[in-house]
Amino acid sequence: MLGRLSHGERPAVLGAACIAVVAAATACTAPAAATSPVAATRAATRVLMVMGASANEPAPASTRTIAGMVRDAIASDDAVLDIAVDGPAGPVAHTPVDLVLRRGTQVEHDADRRARLTADLLASVGHTLATTAGSSGQVDTLGLLAHVARSPGSVTAVVFSSGLQSVGPLAIEAPGVGWDQVGTQKVVDAVVAQHLLPDLRGKTVVFSGIGDVAGLQPPLPDSVRVRLVNHWLGLCRAAGGDCRADQEPLPPTAPASTVPAPVVDVPALPPLDVARGDPIELPSAALFGPDSAALLPSASAVLATFARVLPADVRVRLDGRTATVPPADSARRFSLARAQACADALVAAGFPGDRITVRGLGYDAPLVADLDAGGRLVPDAAARNRSVTLTVTTNGGQP
């Protein structure tokens, strides 16, 4: 189960820091100031950009999709851009930016001047994104979505985040989440049941940078990136939002933040060393998609390489295991299917099938105990048990 903490641990506050996006926006003002010319347009087109901008994420950038959104808002002649950056107490709102092209106090109508002003404004927004530094020391995608939910009225929001949630009940490494569950409907259903999502009805959300990393954070395999995108789209839609992901990766621009952020472990296959003869634990999160016995292409490639270097006189045993989740018969069948998928990959690469033994152990012989005294799953132990163990015996021995 997911933890039952609410996501109200980091209440959002309004900051007073300035972001100089256009020359006219040089002084910090309260976003709700009655005298602000921007505030008067708040009932019109609103674009919100909210970002973590941590030290483990590439700097936010204006992709083609995002530039198009800003350009469309500018063309409406009645729009405002709000920017918020994550801080220790939650996202901090900065001075709104008037997106109306003006000559003095009047709307600019000359086509050539509008084109130049639009280009200048887009460049300024891009510069602001690239130089913005978050200070929370966390990756809190859920907190960014909560800020979107608190924004009044109909809003189009760009959420810049790697999606590698490191805080709160939806942290990737929190109980009930974990890489072997990320992207599953099971997680979405549990989150909804525990009322952990903000209300995003009436909000349009575009995720940018999900799965993009920088700093000390190890890169994500493509299969894991896809799983993470699906994870956040599922949660966002369950919260009532109109949600999509920008498919253009962020450029590898170094982050501006210097505040250390947690590193999230990424599923990876260990080195396959036949010379040692030790059992090798292959984690399911690096082999398969959630609740699937179909090998990921990346896993098939690793097993194929391993098969080609195996000596001719060895035998291989593949033992599939699951976490302790009844019924036992289903667990045995599922673990057998996963172990057989690994065997098939070895055979496809040329290793003799008659020298492979496949077993589906389910949770009959766990690598570690994965239930606590109350009978609840221990997340780290359960993740370790969800695996296929590969054992090689040399010199013709029987594994």
GROMACS .gro file of C-alpha atoms in nm:
model
  399
    1MET     CA    1   0.000   0.000   0.000
    2LEU     CA    2   0.105   0.357  -0.054
    3GLY     CA    3   0.166   0.565   0.251
    4ARG     CA    4  -0.134   0.758   0.377
    5LEU     CA    5   0.042   1.088   0.417
    6SER     CA    6  -0.126   1.374   0.238
    7HIS     CA    7   0.075   1.581  -0.004
    8GLY     CA    8   0.030   1.888   0.210
    9GLU     CA    9   0.374   1.858   0.365
   10ARG     CA   10   0.515   2.148   0.164
   11PRO     CA   11   0.254   2.427   0.142
   12ALA     CA   12   0.307   2.661  -0.149
   13VAL     CA   13   0.406   3.020  -0.078
   14LEU     CA   14   0.419   3.322  -0.304
   15GLY     CA   15   0.774   3.439  -0.357
   16ALA     CA   16   0.908   3.785  -0.417
   17ALA     CA   17   1.197   3.693  -0.643
   18CYS     CA   18   1.201   3.848  -0.988
   19ILE     CA   19   1.234   3.681  -1.325
   20ALA     CA   20   1.316   3.941  -1.588
   21VAL     CA   21   1.149   3.796  -1.894
   22VAL     CA   22   1.074   4.118  -2.075
   23ALA     CA   23   1.208   4.463  -2.020
   24ALA     CA   24   0.873   4.584  -1.894
   25ALA     CA   25   0.875   4.327  -1.613
   26THR     CA   26   1.167   4.453  -1.408
   27ALA     CA   27   1.011   4.504  -1.065
   28CYS     CA   28   0.872   4.234  -0.836
   29THR     CA   29   0.502   4.269  -0.766
   30ALA     CA   30   0.250   4.056  -0.583
   31PRO     CA   31   0.075   3.843  -0.845
   32ALA     CA   32  -0.266   3.962  -0.729
   33ALA     CA   33  -0.187   4.334  -0.715
   34ALA     CA   34  -0.493   4.528  -0.822
   35THR     CA   35  -0.290   4.788  -1.011
   36SER     CA   36  -0.092   4.540  -1.220
   37PRO     CA   37  -0.170   4.561  -1.595
   38VAL     CA   38  -0.114   4.186  -1.610
   39ALA     CA   39  -0.368   4.114  -1.338
   40ALA     CA   40  -0.637   4.272  -1.551
   41THR     CA   41  -0.585   4.004  -1.816
   42ARG     CA   42  -0.612   3.707  -1.578
   43ALA     CA   43  -0.960   3.617  -1.700
   44ALA     CA   44  -0.818   3.580  -2.050
   45THR     CA   45  -0.564   3.333  -2.189
   46ARG     CA   46  -0.332   3.207  -1.915
   47VAL     CA   47  -0.019   3.001  -1.961
   48LEU     CA   48   0.150   2.863  -1.651
   49MET     CA   49   0.503   2.724  -1.646
   50VAL     CA   50   0.590   2.540  -1.325
   51MET     CA   51   0.924   2.370  -1.282
   52GLY     CA   52   1.142   2.181  -1.040
   53ALA     CA   53   1.469   2.288  -1.205
   54SER     CA   54   1.670   2.069  -0.967
   55ALA     CA   55   2.040   1.989  -0.990
   56ASN     CA   56   1.955   1.645  -1.133
   57GLU     CA   57   1.740   1.771  -1.420
   58PRO     CA   58   1.844   1.949  -1.740
   59ALA     CA   59   1.755   2.316  -1.749
   60PRO     CA   60   1.398   2.378  -1.868
   61ALA     CA   61   1.383   2.482  -2.231
   62SER     CA   62   1.135   2.610  -2.485
   63THR     CA   63   1.076   2.315  -2.717
   64ARG     CA   64   0.885   2.352  -3.043
   65THR     CA   65   0.563   2.254  -2.868
   66ILE     CA   66   0.610   2.500  -2.584
   67ALA     CA   67   0.719   2.783  -2.813
   68GLY     CA   68   0.405   2.718  -3.017
   69MET     CA   69   0.188   2.744  -2.706
   70VAL     CA   70   0.345   3.077  -2.610
   71ARG     CA   71   0.320   3.205  -2.968
   72ASP     CA   72  -0.051   3.118  -2.980
   73ALA     CA   73  -0.107   3.296  -2.649
   74ILE     CA   74   0.073   3.605  -2.778
   75ALA     CA   75  -0.144   3.604  -3.090
   76SER     CA   76  -0.458   3.627  -2.876
   77ASP     CA   77  -0.365   3.985  -2.773
   78ASP     CA   78  -0.501   3.909  -2.427
   79ALA     CA   79  -0.272   3.667  -2.244
   80VAL     CA   80  -0.043   3.633  -1.944
   81LEU     CA   81   0.243   3.398  -1.857
   82ASP     CA   82   0.283   3.286  -1.496
   83ILE     CA   83   0.606   3.118  -1.382
   84ALA     CA   84   0.658   2.920  -1.063
   85VAL     CA   85   0.977   2.748  -0.945
   86ASP     CA   86   1.000   2.482  -0.676
   87GLY     CA   87   1.146   2.586  -0.343
   88PRO     CA   88   1.181   2.432   0.004
   89ALA     CA   89   0.819   2.514   0.092
   90GLY     CA   90   0.672   2.438  -0.251
   91PRO     CA   91   0.649   2.618  -0.586
   92VAL     CA   92   0.715   2.992  -0.564
   93ALA     CA   93   0.516   3.218  -0.798
   94HIS     CA   94   0.714   3.490  -0.973
   95THR     CA   95   0.610   3.813  -1.139
   96PRO     CA   96   0.354   3.749  -1.416
   97VAL     CA   97   0.458   3.838  -1.768
   98ASP     CA   98   0.224   4.033  -1.994
   99LEU     CA   99   0.212   3.853  -2.331
  100VAL     CA  100   0.030   4.136  -2.506
  101LEU     CA  101   0.245   4.304  -2.774
  102ARG     CA  102   0.219   4.677  -2.720
  103ARG     CA  103   0.332   5.010  -2.859
  104GLY     CA  104   0.313   5.224  -2.550
  105THR     CA  105  -0.016   5.130  -2.387
  106GLN     CA  106  -0.185   5.019  -2.709
  107VAL     CA  107  -0.185   4.677  -2.873
  108GLU     CA  108   0.068   4.659  -3.156
  109HIS     CA  109  -0.096   4.577  -3.492
  110ASP     CA  110   0.189   4.630  -3.739
  111ALA     CA  111   0.280   4.285  -3.873
  112ASP     CA  112   0.655   4.344  -3.898
  113ARG     CA  113   0.680   4.492  -3.549
  114ARG     CA  114   0.465   4.211  -3.408
  115ALA     CA  115   0.697   3.952  -3.562
  116ARG     CA  116   1.004   4.120  -3.408
  117LEU     CA  117   0.839   4.161  -3.067
  118THR     CA  118   0.721   3.800  -3.071
  119ALA     CA  119   1.070   3.673  -3.150
  120ASP     CA  120   1.219   3.889  -2.875
  121LEU     CA  121   0.962   3.769  -2.622
  122LEU     CA  122   1.015   3.402  -2.711
  123ALA     CA  123   1.392   3.446  -2.678
  124SER     CA  124   1.348   3.610  -2.339
  125VAL     CA  125   1.126   3.327  -2.217
  126GLY     CA  126   1.383   3.074  -2.338
  127HIS     CA  127   1.663   3.256  -2.156
  128THR     CA  128   1.458   3.269  -1.838
  129LEU     CA  129   1.389   2.897  -1.849
  130ALA     CA  130   1.755   2.810  -1.907
  131THR     CA  131   1.876   3.019  -1.613
  132THR     CA  132   1.609   2.932  -1.356
  133ALA     CA  133   1.731   2.735  -1.053
  134GLY     CA  134   1.511   2.539  -0.817
  135SER     CA  135   1.603   2.531  -0.448
  136SER     CA  136   1.386   2.254  -0.301
  137GLY     CA  137   1.655   1.985  -0.309
  138GLN     CA  138   1.390   1.739  -0.429
  139VAL     CA  139   1.211   1.628  -0.744
  140ASP     CA  140   0.844   1.683  -0.663
  141THR     CA  141   0.633   1.639  -0.974
  142LEU     CA  142   0.321   1.587  -0.763
  143GLY     CA  143   0.384   1.917  -0.586
  144LEU     CA  144   0.409   2.092  -0.924
  145LEU     CA  145   0.073   1.944  -1.025
  146ALA     CA  146  -0.076   2.063  -0.696
  147HIS     CA  147   0.037   2.416  -0.781
  148VAL     CA  148  -0.137   2.387  -1.118
  149ALA     CA  149  -0.454   2.274  -0.939
  150ARG     CA  150  -0.445   2.579  -0.711
  151SER     CA  151  -0.427   2.818  -1.006
  152PRO     CA  152  -0.772   2.971  -1.053
  153GLY     CA  153  -0.981   2.919  -1.362
  154SER     CA  154  -0.894   2.755  -1.691
  155VAL     CA  155  -0.517   2.721  -1.727
  156THR     CA  156  -0.278   2.569  -1.978
  157ALA     CA  157   0.022   2.453  -1.776
  158VAL     CA  158   0.365   2.326  -1.875
  159VAL     CA  159   0.514   2.107  -1.603
  160PHE     CA  160   0.893   2.081  -1.637
  161SER     CA  161   1.006   1.776  -1.441
  162SER     CA  162   1.207   1.457  -1.480
  163GLY     CA  163   0.923   1.274  -1.307
  164LEU     CA  164   1.166   1.101  -1.070
  165GLN     CA  165   0.959   1.186  -0.763
  166SER     CA  166   1.186   1.178  -0.459
  167VAL     CA  167   0.957   1.299  -0.181
  168GLY     CA  168   0.621   1.207  -0.029
  169PRO     CA  169   0.398   0.901  -0.073
  170LEU     CA  170   0.450   0.891  -0.451
  171ALA     CA  171   0.830   0.881  -0.437
  172ILE     CA  172   0.959   0.624  -0.685
  173GLU     CA  173   1.118   0.431  -0.399
  174ALA     CA  174   0.817   0.464  -0.164
  175PRO     CA  175   0.613   0.163  -0.047
  176GLY     CA  176   0.365   0.058  -0.313
  177VAL     CA  177   0.546   0.232  -0.598
  178GLY     CA  178   0.889   0.102  -0.708
  179TRP     CA  179   1.009   0.053  -1.064
  180ASP     CA  180   0.825  -0.276  -1.106
  181GLN     CA  181   0.496  -0.092  -1.040
  182VAL     CA  182   0.557   0.244  -1.209
  183GLY     CA  183   0.321   0.285  -1.503
  184THR     CA  184   0.064   0.033  -1.380
  185GLN     CA  185  -0.305   0.095  -1.324
  186LYS     CA  186  -0.259  -0.060  -0.980
  187VAL     CA  187  -0.062   0.243  -0.862
  188VAL     CA  188  -0.312   0.488  -1.012
  189ASP     CA  189  -0.603   0.309  -0.843
  190ALA     CA  190  -0.426   0.310  -0.505
  191VAL     CA  191  -0.343   0.680  -0.533
  192VAL     CA  192  -0.703   0.766  -0.623
  193ALA     CA  193  -0.838   0.552  -0.339
  194GLN     CA  194  -0.617   0.736  -0.090
  195HIS     CA  195  -0.711   1.082  -0.227
  196LEU     CA  196  -0.351   1.181  -0.294
  197LEU     CA  197  -0.416   1.364  -0.621
  198PRO     CA  198  -0.497   1.734  -0.666
  199ASP     CA  199  -0.807   1.839  -0.859
  200LEU     CA  200  -0.697   1.913  -1.217
  201ARG     CA  201  -1.041   1.948  -1.371
  202GLY     CA  202  -1.042   2.236  -1.616
  203LYS     CA  203  -0.663   2.232  -1.646
  204THR     CA  204  -0.459   2.142  -1.954
  205VAL     CA  205  -0.123   1.994  -1.856
  206VAL     CA  206   0.176   1.940  -2.084
  207PHE     CA  207   0.466   1.748  -1.928
  208SER     CA  208   0.812   1.840  -2.052
  209GLY     CA  209   1.130   1.656  -1.964
  210ILE     CA  210   0.984   1.340  -1.811
  211GLY     CA  211   1.274   1.096  -1.797
  212ASP     CA  212   1.536   1.359  -1.886
  213VAL     CA  213   1.817   1.375  -1.630
  214ALA     CA  214   2.137   1.561  -1.551
  215GLY     CA  215   2.391   1.594  -1.273
  216LEU     CA  216   2.440   1.283  -1.061
  217GLN     CA  217   2.119   1.113  -1.173
  218PRO     CA  218   2.190   0.805  -1.391
  219PRO     CA  219   2.013   0.807  -1.729
  220LEU     CA  220   1.699   0.602  -1.782
  221PRO     CA  221   1.672   0.323  -2.039
  222ASP     CA  222   1.414   0.400  -2.306
  223SER     CA  223   1.175   0.136  -2.171
  224VAL     CA  224   1.187   0.289  -1.823
  225ARG     CA  225   1.137   0.638  -1.965
  226VAL     CA  226   0.822   0.524  -2.145
  227ARG     CA  227   0.698   0.363  -1.823
  228LEU     CA  228   0.759   0.687  -1.632
  229VAL     CA  229   0.574   0.898  -1.892
  230ASN     CA  230   0.276   0.663  -1.872
  231HIS     CA  231   0.291   0.680  -1.493
  232TRP     CA  232   0.247   1.057  -1.482
  233LEU     CA  233  -0.004   1.072  -1.764
  234GLY     CA  234  -0.215   0.814  -1.582
  235LEU     CA  235  -0.202   1.005  -1.255
  236CYS     CA  236  -0.269   1.340  -1.423
  237ARG     CA  237  -0.571   1.207  -1.610
  238ALA     CA  238  -0.702   1.037  -1.298
  239ALA     CA  239  -0.690   1.382  -1.136
  240GLY     CA  240  -0.923   1.514  -1.408
  241GLY     CA  241  -0.671   1.698  -1.622
  242ASP     CA  242  -0.640   1.711  -2.000
  243CYS     CA  243  -0.285   1.577  -2.005
  244ARG     CA  244  -0.018   1.499  -2.262
  245ALA     CA  245   0.359   1.470  -2.281
  246ASP     CA  246   0.587   1.677  -2.500
  247GLN     CA  247   0.775   1.416  -2.703
  248GLU     CA  248   1.072   1.643  -2.773
  249PRO     CA  249   1.353   1.573  -2.523
  250LEU     CA  250   1.499   1.869  -2.342
  251PRO     CA  251   1.846   1.967  -2.468
  252PRO     CA  252   2.127   1.854  -2.235
  253THR     CA  253   2.176   2.200  -2.091
  254ALA     CA  254   2.341   2.195  -1.749
  255PRO     CA  255   2.102   2.285  -1.467
  256ALA     CA  256   2.139   2.622  -1.299
  257SER     CA  257   2.062   2.479  -0.954
  258THR     CA  258   2.349   2.384  -0.725
  259VAL     CA  259   2.127   2.250  -0.443
  260PRO     CA  260   2.193   1.874  -0.412
  261ALA     CA  261   1.897   1.650  -0.493
  262PRO     CA  262   1.845   1.279  -0.418
  263VAL     CA  263   1.956   1.025  -0.677
  264VAL     CA  264   1.693   0.766  -0.768
  265ASP     CA  265   1.819   0.417  -0.845
  266VAL     CA  266   1.747   0.309  -1.203
  267PRO     CA  267   1.676  -0.054  -1.303
  268ALA     CA  268   1.980  -0.212  -1.466
  269LEU     CA  269   2.106  -0.561  -1.535
  270PRO     CA  270   2.423  -0.660  -1.346
  271PRO     CA  271   2.734  -0.775  -1.532
  272LEU     CA  272   2.691  -1.134  -1.651
  273ASP     CA  273   3.021  -1.301  -1.558
  274VAL     CA  274   3.028  -1.669  -1.650
  275ALA     CA  275   3.377  -1.714  -1.509
  276ARG     CA  276   3.264  -1.665  -1.148
  277GLY     CA  277   2.987  -1.923  -1.150
  278ASP     CA  278   2.787  -1.732  -0.888
  279PRO     CA  279   2.407  -1.705  -0.920
  280ILE     CA  280   2.318  -1.376  -1.091
  281GLU     CA  281   1.999  -1.199  -0.984
  282LEU     CA  282   1.829  -1.028  -1.277
  283PRO     CA  283   1.570  -0.777  -1.146
  284SER     CA  284   1.233  -0.795  -1.316
  285ALA     CA  285   1.219  -0.416  -1.355
  286ALA     CA  286   1.521  -0.438  -1.589
  287LEU     CA  287   1.386  -0.741  -1.777
  288PHE     CA  288   1.013  -0.684  -1.820
  289GLY     CA  289   0.741  -0.424  -1.825
  290PRO     CA  290   0.497  -0.410  -1.532
  291ASP     CA  291   0.294  -0.732  -1.493
  292SER     CA  292   0.441  -0.866  -1.818
  293ALA     CA  293   0.640  -1.176  -1.913
  294ALA     CA  294   0.757  -1.027  -2.244
  295LEU     CA  295   1.126  -0.939  -2.238
  296LEU     CA  296   1.220  -0.579  -2.301
  297PRO     CA  297   1.437  -0.532  -2.614
  298SER     CA  298   1.723  -0.403  -2.402
  299ALA     CA  299   1.713  -0.718  -2.186
  300SER     CA  300   1.699  -0.945  -2.490
  301ALA     CA  301   2.012  -0.778  -2.626
  302VAL     CA  302   2.204  -0.829  -2.300
  303LEU     CA  303   2.103  -1.196  -2.278
  304ALA     CA  304   2.195  -1.250  -2.643
  305THR     CA  305   2.542  -1.110  -2.585
  306PHE     CA  306   2.579  -1.334  -2.281
  307ALA     CA  307   2.470  -1.643  -2.476
  308ARG     CA  308   2.735  -1.585  -2.740
  309VAL     CA  309   3.021  -1.595  -2.487
  310LEU     CA  310   2.903  -1.901  -2.293
  311PRO     CA  311   3.140  -2.199  -2.326
  312ALA     CA  312   2.999  -2.505  -2.499
  313ASP     CA  313   3.020  -2.732  -2.194
  314VAL     CA  314   2.819  -2.525  -1.944
  315ARG     CA  315   2.465  -2.565  -1.821
  316VAL     CA  316   2.231  -2.281  -1.729
  317ARG     CA  317   1.949  -2.276  -1.476
  318LEU     CA  318   1.691  -1.997  -1.473
  319ASP     CA  319   1.479  -1.962  -1.158
  320GLY     CA  320   1.185  -1.723  -1.176
  321ARG     CA  321   1.050  -1.572  -0.854
  322THR     CA  322   0.777  -1.332  -0.748
  323ALA     CA  323   0.700  -1.130  -0.440
  324THR     CA  324   0.473  -1.293  -0.183
  325VAL     CA  325   0.143  -1.203  -0.347
  326PRO     CA  326  -0.113  -1.488  -0.358
  327PRO     CA  327  -0.241  -1.703  -0.513
  328ALA     CA  328   0.063  -1.930  -0.513
  329ASP     CA  329  -0.030  -2.117  -0.832
  330SER     CA  330  -0.055  -1.793  -1.030
  331ALA     CA  331   0.279  -1.679  -0.890
  332ARG     CA  332   0.445  -2.003  -1.000
  333ARG     CA  333   0.299  -1.979  -1.350
  334PHE     CA  334   0.396  -1.616  -1.389
  335SER     CA  335   0.751  -1.668  -1.262
  336LEU     CA  336   0.789  -1.968  -1.493
  337ALA     CA  337   0.677  -1.759  -1.791
  338ARG     CA  338   0.935  -1.494  -1.710
  339ALA     CA  339   1.214  -1.749  -1.666
  340GLN     CA  340   1.113  -1.915  -1.993
  341ALA     CA  341   1.129  -1.580  -2.174
  342CYS     CA  342   1.492  -1.547  -2.062
  343ALA     CA  343   1.563  -1.903  -2.178
  344ASP     CA  344   1.408  -1.830  -2.516
  345ALA     CA  345   1.637  -1.528  -2.556
  346LEU     CA  346   1.944  -1.744  -2.488
  347VAL     CA  347   1.828  -2.008  -2.737
  348ALA     CA  348   1.750  -1.744  -3.001
  349ALA     CA  349   2.110  -1.627  -2.968
  350GLY     CA  350   2.244  -1.978  -3.030
  351PHE     CA  351   2.277  -2.141  -2.689
  352PRO     CA  352   2.146  -2.503  -2.688
  353GLY     CA  353   1.805  -2.531  -2.531
  354ASP     CA  354   1.876  -2.879  -2.395
  355ARG     CA  355   2.140  -2.729  -2.168
  356ILE     CA  356   1.894  -2.494  -1.998
  357THR     CA  357   1.676  -2.576  -1.695
  358VAL     CA  358   1.381  -2.346  -1.625
  359ARG     CA  359   1.190  -2.328  -1.297
  360GLY     CA  360   0.904  -2.112  -1.176
  361LEU     CA  361   0.934  -2.088  -0.799
  362GLY     CA  362   0.676  -1.816  -0.738
  363TYR     CA  363   0.725  -1.719  -0.375
  364ASP     CA  364   0.797  -2.073  -0.253
  365ALA     CA  365   1.172  -2.006  -0.218
  366PRO     CA  366   1.220  -1.629  -0.180
  367LEU     CA  367   1.564  -1.475  -0.195
  368VAL     CA  368   1.471  -1.270   0.112
  369ALA     CA  369   1.172  -1.252   0.345
  370ASP     CA  370   0.943  -0.984   0.202
  371LEU     CA  371   0.661  -0.972   0.458
  372ASP     CA  372   0.678  -0.779   0.784
  373ALA     CA  373   0.535  -0.897   1.116
  374GLY     CA  374   0.193  -0.774   1.011
  375GLY     CA  375   0.195  -0.961   0.681
  376ARG     CA  376   0.255  -0.651   0.470
  377LEU     CA  377   0.497  -0.646   0.178
  378VAL     CA  378   0.837  -0.491   0.244
  379PRO     CA  379   0.895  -0.292  -0.081
  380ASP     CA  380   1.271  -0.336  -0.123
  381ALA     CA  381   1.258  -0.706  -0.039
  382ALA     CA  382   0.958  -0.762  -0.266
  383ALA     CA  383   1.139  -0.590  -0.554
  384ARG     CA  384   1.441  -0.817  -0.504
  385ASN     CA  385   1.225  -1.128  -0.509
  386ARG     CA  386   1.063  -1.022  -0.836
  387SER     CA  387   1.352  -1.158  -1.039
  388VAL     CA  388   1.501  -1.431  -1.251
  389THR     CA  389   1.816  -1.589  -1.110
  390LEU     CA  390   2.066  -1.719  -1.364
  391THR     CA  391   2.310  -1.988  -1.251
  392VAL     CA  392   2.587  -2.127  -1.472
  393THR     CA  393   2.774  -2.448  -1.395
  394THR     CA  394   3.099  -2.503  -1.584
  395ASN     CA  395   3.281  -2.824  -1.675
  396GLY     CA  396   2.959  -3.007  -1.747
  397GLY     CA  397   2.829  -2.989  -1.390
  398GLN     CA  398   2.458  -3.000  -1.314
  399PRO     CA  399   2.317  -2.670  -1.180
   0.00000   0.00000   0.00000
